[in-house]
Structure formats: structure tokens, C-alpha cells
PDB file of C-alpha atoms and ligand atoms in Angstrom:
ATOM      1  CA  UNK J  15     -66.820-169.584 -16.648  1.00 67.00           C
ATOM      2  CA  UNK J  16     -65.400-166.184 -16.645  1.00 85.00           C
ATOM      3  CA  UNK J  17     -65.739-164.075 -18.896  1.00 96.00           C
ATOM      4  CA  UNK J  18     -63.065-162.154 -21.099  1.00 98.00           C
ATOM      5  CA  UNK J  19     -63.142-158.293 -22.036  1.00 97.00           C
ATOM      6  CA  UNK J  20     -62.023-158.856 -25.836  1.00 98.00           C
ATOM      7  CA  UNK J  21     -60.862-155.882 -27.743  1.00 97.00           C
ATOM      8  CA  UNK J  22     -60.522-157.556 -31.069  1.00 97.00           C
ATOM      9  CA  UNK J  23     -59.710-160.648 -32.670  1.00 98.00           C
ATOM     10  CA  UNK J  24     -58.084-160.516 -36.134  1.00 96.00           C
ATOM     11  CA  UNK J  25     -56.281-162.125 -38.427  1.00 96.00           C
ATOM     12  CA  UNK J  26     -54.263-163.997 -39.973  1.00 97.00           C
ATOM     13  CA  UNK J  27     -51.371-161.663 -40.510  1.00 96.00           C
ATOM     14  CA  UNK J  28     -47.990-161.671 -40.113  1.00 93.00           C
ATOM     15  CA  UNK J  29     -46.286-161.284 -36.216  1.00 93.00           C
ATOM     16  CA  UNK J  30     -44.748-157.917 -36.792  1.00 90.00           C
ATOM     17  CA  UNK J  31     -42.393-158.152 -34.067  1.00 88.00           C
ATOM     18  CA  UNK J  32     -40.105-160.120 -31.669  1.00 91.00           C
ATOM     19  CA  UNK J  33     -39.128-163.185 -31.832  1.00 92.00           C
ATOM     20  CA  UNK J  34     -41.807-164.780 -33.913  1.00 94.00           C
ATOM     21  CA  UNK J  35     -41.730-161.712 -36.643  1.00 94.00           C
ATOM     22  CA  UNK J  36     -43.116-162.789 -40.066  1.00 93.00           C
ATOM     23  CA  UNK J  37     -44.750-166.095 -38.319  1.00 96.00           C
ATOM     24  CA  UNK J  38     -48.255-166.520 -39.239  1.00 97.00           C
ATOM     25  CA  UNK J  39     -50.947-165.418 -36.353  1.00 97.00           C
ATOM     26  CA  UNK J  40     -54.285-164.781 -35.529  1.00 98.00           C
ATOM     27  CA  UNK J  41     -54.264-161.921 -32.702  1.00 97.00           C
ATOM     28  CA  UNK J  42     -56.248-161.912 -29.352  1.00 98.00           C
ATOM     29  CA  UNK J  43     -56.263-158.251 -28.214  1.00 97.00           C
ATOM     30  CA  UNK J  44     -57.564-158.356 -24.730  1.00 98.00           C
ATOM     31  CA  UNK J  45     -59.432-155.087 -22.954  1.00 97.00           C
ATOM     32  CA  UNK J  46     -57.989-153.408 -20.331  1.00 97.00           C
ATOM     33  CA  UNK J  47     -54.681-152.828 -18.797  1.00 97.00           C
ATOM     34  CA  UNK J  48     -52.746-151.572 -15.179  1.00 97.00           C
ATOM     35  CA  UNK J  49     -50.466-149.322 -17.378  1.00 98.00           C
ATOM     36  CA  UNK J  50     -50.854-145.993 -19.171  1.00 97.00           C
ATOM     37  CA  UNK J  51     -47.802-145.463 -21.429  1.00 97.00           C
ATOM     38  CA  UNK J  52     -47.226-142.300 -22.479  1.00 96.00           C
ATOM     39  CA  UNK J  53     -46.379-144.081 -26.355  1.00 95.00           C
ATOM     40  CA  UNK J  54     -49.026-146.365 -25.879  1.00 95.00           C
ATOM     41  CA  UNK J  55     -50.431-147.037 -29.665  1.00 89.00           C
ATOM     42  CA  UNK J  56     -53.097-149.576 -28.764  1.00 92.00           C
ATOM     43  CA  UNK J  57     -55.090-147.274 -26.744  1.00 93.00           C
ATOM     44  CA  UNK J  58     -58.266-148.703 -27.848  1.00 92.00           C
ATOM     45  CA  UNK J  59     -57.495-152.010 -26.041  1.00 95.00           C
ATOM     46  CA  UNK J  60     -56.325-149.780 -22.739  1.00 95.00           C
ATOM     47  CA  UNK J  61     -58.478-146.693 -22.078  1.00 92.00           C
ATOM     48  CA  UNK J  62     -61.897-147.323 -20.042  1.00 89.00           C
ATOM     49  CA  UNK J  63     -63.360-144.928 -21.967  1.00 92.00           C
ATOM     50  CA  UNK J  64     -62.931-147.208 -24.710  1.00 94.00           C
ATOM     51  CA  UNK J  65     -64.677-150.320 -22.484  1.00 93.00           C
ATOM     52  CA  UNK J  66     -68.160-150.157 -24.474  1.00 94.00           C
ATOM     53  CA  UNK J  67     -66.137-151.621 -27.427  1.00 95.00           C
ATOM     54  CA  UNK J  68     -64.885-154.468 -25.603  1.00 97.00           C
ATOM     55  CA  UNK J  69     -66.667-157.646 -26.328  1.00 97.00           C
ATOM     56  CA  UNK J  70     -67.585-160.010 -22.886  1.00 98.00           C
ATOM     57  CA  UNK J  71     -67.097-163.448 -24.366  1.00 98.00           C
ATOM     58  CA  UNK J  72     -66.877-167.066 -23.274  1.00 98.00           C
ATOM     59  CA  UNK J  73     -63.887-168.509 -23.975  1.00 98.00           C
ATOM     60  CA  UNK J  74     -65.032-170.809 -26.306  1.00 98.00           C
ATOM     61  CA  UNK J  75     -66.756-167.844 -28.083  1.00 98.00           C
ATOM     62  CA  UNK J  76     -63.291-166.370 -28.303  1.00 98.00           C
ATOM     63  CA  UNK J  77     -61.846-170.000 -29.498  1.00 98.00           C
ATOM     64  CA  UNK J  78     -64.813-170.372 -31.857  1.00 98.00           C
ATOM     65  CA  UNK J  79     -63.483-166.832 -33.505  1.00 98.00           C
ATOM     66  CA  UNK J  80     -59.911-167.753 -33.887  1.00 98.00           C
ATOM     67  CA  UNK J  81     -61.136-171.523 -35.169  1.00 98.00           C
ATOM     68  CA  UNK J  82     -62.848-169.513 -37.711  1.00 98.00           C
ATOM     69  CA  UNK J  83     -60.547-166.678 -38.962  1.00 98.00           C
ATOM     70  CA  UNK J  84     -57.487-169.836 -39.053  1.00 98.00           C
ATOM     71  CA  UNK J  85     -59.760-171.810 -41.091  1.00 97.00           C
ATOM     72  CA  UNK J  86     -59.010-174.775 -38.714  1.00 94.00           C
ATOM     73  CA  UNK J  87     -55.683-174.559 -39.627  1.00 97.00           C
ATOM     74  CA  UNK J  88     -53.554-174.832 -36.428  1.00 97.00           C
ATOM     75  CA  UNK J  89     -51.765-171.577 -36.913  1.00 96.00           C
ATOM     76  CA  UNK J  90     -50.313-169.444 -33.857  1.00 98.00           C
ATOM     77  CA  UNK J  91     -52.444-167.565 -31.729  1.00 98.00           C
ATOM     78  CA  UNK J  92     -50.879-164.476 -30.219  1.00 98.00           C
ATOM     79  CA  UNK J  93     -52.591-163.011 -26.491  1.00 98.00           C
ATOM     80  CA  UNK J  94     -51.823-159.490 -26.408  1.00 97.00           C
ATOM     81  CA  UNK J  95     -53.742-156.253 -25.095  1.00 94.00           C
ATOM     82  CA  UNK J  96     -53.672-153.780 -23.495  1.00 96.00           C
ATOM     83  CA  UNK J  97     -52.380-156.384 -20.361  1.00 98.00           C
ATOM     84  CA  UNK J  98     -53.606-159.953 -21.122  1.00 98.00           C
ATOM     85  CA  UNK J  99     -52.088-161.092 -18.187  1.00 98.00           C
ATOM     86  CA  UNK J 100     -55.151-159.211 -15.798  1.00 98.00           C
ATOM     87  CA  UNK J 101     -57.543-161.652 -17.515  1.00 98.00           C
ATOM     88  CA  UNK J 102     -57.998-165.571 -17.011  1.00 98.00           C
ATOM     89  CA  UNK J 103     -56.581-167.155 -20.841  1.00 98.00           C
ATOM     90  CA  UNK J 104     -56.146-170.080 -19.178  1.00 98.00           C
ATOM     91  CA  UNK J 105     -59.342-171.752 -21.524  1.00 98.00           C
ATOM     92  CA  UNK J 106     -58.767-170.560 -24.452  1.00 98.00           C
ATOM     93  CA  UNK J 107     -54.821-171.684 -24.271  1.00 98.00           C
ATOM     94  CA  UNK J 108     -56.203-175.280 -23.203  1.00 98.00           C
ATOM     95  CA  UNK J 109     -59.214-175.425 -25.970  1.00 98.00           C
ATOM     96  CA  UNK J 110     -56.500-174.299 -28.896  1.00 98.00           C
ATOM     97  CA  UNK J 111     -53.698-176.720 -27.816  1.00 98.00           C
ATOM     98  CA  UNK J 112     -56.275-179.301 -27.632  1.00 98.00           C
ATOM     99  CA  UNK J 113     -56.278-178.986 -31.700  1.00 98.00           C
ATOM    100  CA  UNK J 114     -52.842-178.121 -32.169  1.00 98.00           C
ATOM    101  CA  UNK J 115     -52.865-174.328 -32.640  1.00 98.00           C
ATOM    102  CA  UNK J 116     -49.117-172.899 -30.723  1.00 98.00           C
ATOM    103  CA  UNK J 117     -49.600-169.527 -28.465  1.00 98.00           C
ATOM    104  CA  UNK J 118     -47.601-166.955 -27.410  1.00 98.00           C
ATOM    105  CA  UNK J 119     -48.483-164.090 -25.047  1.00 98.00           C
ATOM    106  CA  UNK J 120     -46.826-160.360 -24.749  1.00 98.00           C
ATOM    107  CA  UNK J 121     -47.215-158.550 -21.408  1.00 98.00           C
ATOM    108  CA  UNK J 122     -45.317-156.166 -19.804  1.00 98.00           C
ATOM    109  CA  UNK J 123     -44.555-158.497 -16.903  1.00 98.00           C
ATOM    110  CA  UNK J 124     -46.851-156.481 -14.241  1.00 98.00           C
ATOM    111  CA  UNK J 125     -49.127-159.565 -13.544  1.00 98.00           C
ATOM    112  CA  UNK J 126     -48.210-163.352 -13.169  1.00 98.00           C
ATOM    113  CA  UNK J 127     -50.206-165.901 -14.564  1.00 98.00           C
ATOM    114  CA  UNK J 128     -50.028-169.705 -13.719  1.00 98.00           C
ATOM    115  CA  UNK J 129     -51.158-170.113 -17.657  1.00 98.00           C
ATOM    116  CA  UNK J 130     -47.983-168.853 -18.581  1.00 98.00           C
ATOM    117  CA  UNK J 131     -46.778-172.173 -18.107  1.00 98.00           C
ATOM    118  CA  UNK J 132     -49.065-172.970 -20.633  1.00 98.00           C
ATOM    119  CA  UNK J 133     -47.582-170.887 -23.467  1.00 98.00           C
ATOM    120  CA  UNK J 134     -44.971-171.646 -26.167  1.00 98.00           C
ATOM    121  CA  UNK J 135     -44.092-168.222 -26.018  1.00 98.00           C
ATOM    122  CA  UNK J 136     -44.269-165.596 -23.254  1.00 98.00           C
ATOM    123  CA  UNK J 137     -42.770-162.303 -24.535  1.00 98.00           C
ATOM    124  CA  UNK J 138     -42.086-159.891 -21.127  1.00 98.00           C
ATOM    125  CA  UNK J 139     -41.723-156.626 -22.633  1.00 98.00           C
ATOM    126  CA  UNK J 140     -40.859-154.357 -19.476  1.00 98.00           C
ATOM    127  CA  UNK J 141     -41.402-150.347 -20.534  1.00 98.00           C
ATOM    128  CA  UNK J 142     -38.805-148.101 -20.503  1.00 98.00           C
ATOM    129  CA  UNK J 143     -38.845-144.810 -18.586  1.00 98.00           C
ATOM    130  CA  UNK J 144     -40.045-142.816 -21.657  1.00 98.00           C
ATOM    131  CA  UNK J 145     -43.427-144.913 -20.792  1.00 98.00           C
ATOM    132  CA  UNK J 146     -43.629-143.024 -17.505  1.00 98.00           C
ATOM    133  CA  UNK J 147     -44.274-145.979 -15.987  1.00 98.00           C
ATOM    134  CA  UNK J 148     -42.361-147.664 -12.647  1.00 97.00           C
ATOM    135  CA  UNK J 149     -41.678-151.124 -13.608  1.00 98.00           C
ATOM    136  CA  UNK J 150     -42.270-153.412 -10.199  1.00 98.00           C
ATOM    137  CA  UNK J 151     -39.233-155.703 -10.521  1.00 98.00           C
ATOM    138  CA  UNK J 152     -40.614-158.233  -7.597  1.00 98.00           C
ATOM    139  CA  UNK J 153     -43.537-158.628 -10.214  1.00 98.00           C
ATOM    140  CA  UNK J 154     -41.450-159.113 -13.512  1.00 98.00           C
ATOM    141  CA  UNK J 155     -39.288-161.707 -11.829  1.00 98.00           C
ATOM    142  CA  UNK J 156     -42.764-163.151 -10.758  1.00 98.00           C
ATOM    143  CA  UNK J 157     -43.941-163.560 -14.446  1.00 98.00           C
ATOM    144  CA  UNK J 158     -40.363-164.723 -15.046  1.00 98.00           C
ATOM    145  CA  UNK J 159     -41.014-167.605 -12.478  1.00 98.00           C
ATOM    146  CA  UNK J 160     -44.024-168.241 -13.870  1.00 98.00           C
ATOM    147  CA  UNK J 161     -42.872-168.718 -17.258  1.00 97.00           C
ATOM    148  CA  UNK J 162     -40.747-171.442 -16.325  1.00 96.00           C
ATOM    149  CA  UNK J 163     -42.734-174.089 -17.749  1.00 95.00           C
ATOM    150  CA  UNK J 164     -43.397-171.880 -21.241  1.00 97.00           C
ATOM    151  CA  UNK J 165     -41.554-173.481 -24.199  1.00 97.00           C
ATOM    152  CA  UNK J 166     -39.505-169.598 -24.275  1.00 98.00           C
ATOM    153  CA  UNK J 167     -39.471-166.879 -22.545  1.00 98.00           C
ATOM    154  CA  UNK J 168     -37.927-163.603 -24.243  1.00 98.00           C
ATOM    155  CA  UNK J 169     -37.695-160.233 -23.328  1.00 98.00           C
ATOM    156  CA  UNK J 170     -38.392-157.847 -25.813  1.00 98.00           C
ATOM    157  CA  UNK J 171     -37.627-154.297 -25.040  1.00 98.00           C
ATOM    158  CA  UNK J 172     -38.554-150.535 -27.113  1.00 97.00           C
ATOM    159  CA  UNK J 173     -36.339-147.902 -27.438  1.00 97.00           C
ATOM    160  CA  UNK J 174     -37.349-144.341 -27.671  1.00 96.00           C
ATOM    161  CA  UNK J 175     -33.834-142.643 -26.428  1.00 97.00           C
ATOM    162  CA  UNK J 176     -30.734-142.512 -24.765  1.00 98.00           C
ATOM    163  CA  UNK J 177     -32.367-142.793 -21.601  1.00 98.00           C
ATOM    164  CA  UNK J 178     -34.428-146.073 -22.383  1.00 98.00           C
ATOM    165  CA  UNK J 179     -31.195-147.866 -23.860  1.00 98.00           C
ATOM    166  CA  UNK J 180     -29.260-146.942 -20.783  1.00 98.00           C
ATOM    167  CA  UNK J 181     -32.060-148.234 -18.893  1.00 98.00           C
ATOM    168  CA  UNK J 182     -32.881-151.720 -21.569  1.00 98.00           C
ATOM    169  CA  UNK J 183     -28.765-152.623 -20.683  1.00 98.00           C
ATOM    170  CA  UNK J 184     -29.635-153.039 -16.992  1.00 98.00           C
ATOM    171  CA  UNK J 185     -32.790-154.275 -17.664  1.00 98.00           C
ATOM    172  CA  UNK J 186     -31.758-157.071 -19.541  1.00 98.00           C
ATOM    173  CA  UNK J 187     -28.882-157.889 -17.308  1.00 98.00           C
ATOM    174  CA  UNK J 188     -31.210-159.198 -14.517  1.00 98.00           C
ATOM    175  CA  UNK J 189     -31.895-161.938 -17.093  1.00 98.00           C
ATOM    176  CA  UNK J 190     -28.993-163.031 -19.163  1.00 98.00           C
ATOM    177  CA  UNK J 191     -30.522-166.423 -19.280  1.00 98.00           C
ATOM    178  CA  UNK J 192     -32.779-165.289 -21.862  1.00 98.00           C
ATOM    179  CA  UNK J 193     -33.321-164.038 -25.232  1.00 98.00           C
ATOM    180  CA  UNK J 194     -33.366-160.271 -25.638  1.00 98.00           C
ATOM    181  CA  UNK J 195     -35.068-158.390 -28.247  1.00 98.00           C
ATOM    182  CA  UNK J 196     -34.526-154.296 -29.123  1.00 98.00           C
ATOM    183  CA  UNK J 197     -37.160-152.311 -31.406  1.00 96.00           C
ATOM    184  CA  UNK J 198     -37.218-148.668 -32.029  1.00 95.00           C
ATOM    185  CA  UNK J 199     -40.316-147.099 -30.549  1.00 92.00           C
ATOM    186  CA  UNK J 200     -43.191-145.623 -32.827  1.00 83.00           C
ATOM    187  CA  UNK J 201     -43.954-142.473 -31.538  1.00 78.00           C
ATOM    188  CA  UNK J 202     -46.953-141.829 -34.061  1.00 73.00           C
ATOM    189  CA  UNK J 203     -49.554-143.224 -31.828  1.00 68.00           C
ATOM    190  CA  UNK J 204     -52.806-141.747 -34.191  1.00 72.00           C
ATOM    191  CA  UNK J 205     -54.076-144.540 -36.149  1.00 70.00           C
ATOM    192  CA  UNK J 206     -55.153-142.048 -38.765  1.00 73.00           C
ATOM    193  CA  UNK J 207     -51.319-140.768 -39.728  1.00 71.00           C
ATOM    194  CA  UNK J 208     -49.585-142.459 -42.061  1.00 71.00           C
ATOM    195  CA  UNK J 209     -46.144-143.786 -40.573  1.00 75.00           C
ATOM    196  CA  UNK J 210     -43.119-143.450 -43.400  1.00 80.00           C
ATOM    197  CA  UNK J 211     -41.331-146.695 -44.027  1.00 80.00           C
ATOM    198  CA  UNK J 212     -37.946-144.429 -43.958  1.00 86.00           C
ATOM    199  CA  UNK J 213     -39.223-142.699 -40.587  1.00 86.00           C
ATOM    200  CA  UNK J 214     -39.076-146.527 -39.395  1.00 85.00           C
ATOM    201  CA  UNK J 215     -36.037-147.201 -41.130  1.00 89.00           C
ATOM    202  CA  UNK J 216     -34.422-144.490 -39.586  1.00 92.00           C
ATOM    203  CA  UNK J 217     -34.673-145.121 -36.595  1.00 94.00           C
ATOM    204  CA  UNK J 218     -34.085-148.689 -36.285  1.00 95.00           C
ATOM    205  CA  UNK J 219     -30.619-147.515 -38.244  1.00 96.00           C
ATOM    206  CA  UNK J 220     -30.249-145.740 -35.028  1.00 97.00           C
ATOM    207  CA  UNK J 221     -30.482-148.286 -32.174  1.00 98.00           C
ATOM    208  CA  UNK J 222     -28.445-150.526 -34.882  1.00 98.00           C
ATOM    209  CA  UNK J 223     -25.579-148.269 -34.770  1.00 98.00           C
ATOM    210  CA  UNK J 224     -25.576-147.846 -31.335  1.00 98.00           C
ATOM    211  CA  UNK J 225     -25.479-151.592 -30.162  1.00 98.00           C
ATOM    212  CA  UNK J 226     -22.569-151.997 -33.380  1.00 98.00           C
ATOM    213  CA  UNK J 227     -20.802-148.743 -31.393  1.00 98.00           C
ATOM    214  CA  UNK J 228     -21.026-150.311 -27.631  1.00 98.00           C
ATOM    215  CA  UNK J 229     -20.276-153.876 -29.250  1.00 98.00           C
ATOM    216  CA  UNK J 230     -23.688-154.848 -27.425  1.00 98.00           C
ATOM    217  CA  UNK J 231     -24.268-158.239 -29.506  1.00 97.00           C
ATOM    218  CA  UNK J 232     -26.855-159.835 -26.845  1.00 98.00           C
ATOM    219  CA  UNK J 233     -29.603-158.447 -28.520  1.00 98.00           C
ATOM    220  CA  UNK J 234     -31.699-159.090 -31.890  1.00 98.00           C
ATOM    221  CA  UNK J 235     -32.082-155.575 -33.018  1.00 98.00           C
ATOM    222  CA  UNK J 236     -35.895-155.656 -35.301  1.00 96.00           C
ATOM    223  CA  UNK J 237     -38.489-153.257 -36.516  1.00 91.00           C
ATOM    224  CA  UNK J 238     -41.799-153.088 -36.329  1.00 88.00           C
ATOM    225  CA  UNK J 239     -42.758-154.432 -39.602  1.00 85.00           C
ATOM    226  CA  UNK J 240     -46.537-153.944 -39.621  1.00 83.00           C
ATOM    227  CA  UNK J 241     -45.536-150.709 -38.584  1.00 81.00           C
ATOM    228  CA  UNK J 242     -43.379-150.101 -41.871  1.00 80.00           C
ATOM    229  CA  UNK J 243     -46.306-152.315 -43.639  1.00 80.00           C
ATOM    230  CA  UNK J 244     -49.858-150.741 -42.276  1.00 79.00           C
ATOM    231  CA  UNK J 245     -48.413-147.563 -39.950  1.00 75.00           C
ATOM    232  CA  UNK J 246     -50.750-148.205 -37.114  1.00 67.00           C
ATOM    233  CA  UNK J 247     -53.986-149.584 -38.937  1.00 70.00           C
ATOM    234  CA  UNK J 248     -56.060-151.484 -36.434  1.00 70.00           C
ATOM    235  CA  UNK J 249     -56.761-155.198 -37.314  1.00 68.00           C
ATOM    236  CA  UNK J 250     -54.185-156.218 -39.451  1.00 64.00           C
TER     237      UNK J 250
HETATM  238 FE1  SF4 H  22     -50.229-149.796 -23.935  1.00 58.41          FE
HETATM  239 FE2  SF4 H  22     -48.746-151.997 -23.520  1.00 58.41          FE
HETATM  240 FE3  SF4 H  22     -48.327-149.786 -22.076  1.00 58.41          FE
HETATM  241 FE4  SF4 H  22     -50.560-151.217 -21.698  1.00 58.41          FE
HETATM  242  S1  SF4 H  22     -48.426-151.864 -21.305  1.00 58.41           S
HETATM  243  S2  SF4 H  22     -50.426-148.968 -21.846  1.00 58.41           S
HETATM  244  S3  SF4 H  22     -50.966-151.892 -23.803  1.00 58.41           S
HETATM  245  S4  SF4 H  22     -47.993-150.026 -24.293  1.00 58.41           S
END
């Protein structure tokens, strides 16, 4: 069996985000990833350079980990990265459901995966232009497709500026079907600086006053609360 590039598995914490914010989770940071956001703040699961930190493991090396850390207790697991979707989850997913853990998975929506199917919860989070990064619609509506069979899909969507809220309005209007999510970016990507609860506050005040002003009320407007909690500690 393949193996998987794992960047770190930690946990549990709290989901600091989306739709599952404050839910109990173990975290599955794969290695590696197709983009290179310019805000990126897990750069340790994304840069090559970074690659000799990435652990090659089974995936019931990877389950064994998350079995562990949960105590047994069938908590849920979140996939994330860097770009999970460029790796093969498929056996982990099938050994946790097997003992009742629930998974979700957050990808930008680059890469479509059949597992996705699998998944209670497949969060497409396409990046906004301050990522500098061309999103390839034919490959979101892929992952889209591919999510079909996932107990929710939700799009979850981070705001830096003007330009990216513009942008998150058309966005999210390719897919009214589903759930949308808005967070204020972090643009404190250093581990080592302390983020200000207010700075986070501030912002988020922001993005709330201008979906109030445009009488937007698709959204869920959220923080980043391990962001307000921890800044941008790894691991927790
Ligand atoms: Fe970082 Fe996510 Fe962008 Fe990859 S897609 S570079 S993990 S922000």
C-alpha cells in the first residue's frame, strides 16, 4: 500500500474554523501541495524544502496515531495539508469509519478524489486572488462532482480585501446549492509572532459589516478561533 507524506498528526483540539468550528478533532496534516499562496500559514506542510520533516507512513500507521491521540474514542478526524487531496486517504477514511470515528477533509478543490465520497465533510476552500493563485474552475466543479456522495459539501472562502470579496460573491454563485462560509484572512504567517485577539477581532468586524452593508446573508461569517486562541502555534 501506498504510502502517505504526513506532516503532522495532532490533537485533540478544537476545529477552529468552518463549519465544524469548536467540534472536537484530531488533525491529519498531509505533506505537500500544487499551490503556493502568497498567505499561506502552513508552510511547513507545503514547501519541499520542508519534505525531510514529512513522515512516509502506512496508513494504518497513520490510523494507529489518531486511534491513539482519540483514546479510542470515535472523535472526528480532520484531512488537511498543504493539499490532501494529491495523496491516496482513501485507507485511512475506510479503517476510521470502520470504528466509528466521522471525517472531514479541506482542500482547495485543485484535485478530485473518488474518497471524497467517502467523507462526512468535504470543505472546498477555493483561494482568492490575494493567494496569487489561478483557481482551475473545470477542476473545482470536479471535486464538487466528486463530493456528491459526502454527507456535506461546503465552501469555505478567506477574505483578505476588497478584491477577494468581489471575487468570493462570484465564486460562491457557481454553487448556490451549498453552504458558504467567509473568514477574514491571517496575514501573520510567522509562527513565532504573536497574533492579537483584537487584530482578529478586527477584522472579522470588517467582513461582518460589509456582508450587513450589501445585505449578503448567504454566508456564515466566522473567525479563526485557534487563531484568536494559539496565533499560529503548530500542533494545536
Ligand atoms: Fe497553503 Fe492551502 Fe494555499 Fe496549499 S492551498 S499553499 S496549504 S493555503
Amino acid at each position: 500500500m501506498t504510502r502517505l507524506r504526513i506532516a503532522e498528526i495532532f490533537g485533540p483540539t478544537i476545529q477552529g474554523e468552518g463549519a465544524l468550528i469548536g467540534e472536537p478533532t484530531v488533525f491529519i496534516r498531509a505533506g505537500g501541495c500544487d499551490y503556493r499562496c502568497s498567505w499561506c500559514d502552513s508552510m511547513h506542510a507545503v514547501d519541499s524544502a520542508f519534505r525531510d520533516t514529512w513522515a512516509p507512513m502506512e496508513p494504518a500507521q497513520v490510523w494507529e496515531q489518531v486511534r491513539d491521540l482519540s483514546g479510542g474514542v470515535p472523535l472526528t478526524v480532520s484531512i488537511s495539508g498543504g493539499n490532501p487531496a494529491i495523496q491516496d486517504f482513501a485507507p485511512v477514511i475506510a479503517m476510521g469509519k470502520a470504528e466509528g470515528y466521522r471525517f472531514a477533509c479541506e482542500t482547495q478543490g485543485s484535485v478530485a478524489r473518488p474518497w471524497f465520497a467517502d467523507l462526512d465533510m468535504l470543505v472546498l476552500s477555493p483561494k482568492p486572488p490575494s493567494s496569487d493563485q489561478v483557481v482551475d474552475w473545470d477542476a473545482f466543479e470536479a471535486c464538487v462532482q466528486a463530493g456528491r456522495g459526502a454527507g456535506q459539501t461546503v465552501i469555505k472562502i478567506v477574505i483578505f480585501d476588497d478584491r477577494d470579496y468581489q471575487w468570493a460573491q462570484d465564486a460562491a454563485a457557481r454553487h448556490p446549492e451549498l453552504p458558504l462560509y467567509l473568514q477574514p484572512g491571517n496575514p501573520e504567517v510567522d509562527p513565532d509572532v504573536p497574533v492579537a485577539a483584537q487584530d482578529v477581532a478586527d477584522r472579522l468586524l470588517w467582513l461582518v459589516e460589509k456582508v450587513t452593508a450589501d445585505r449578503w446573508f448567504r454566508p456564515r461569517v466566522l473567525p479563526q478561533l485557534h487563531v484568536m486562541l494559539w496565533g499560529n502555534l503548530r500542533g494545536v
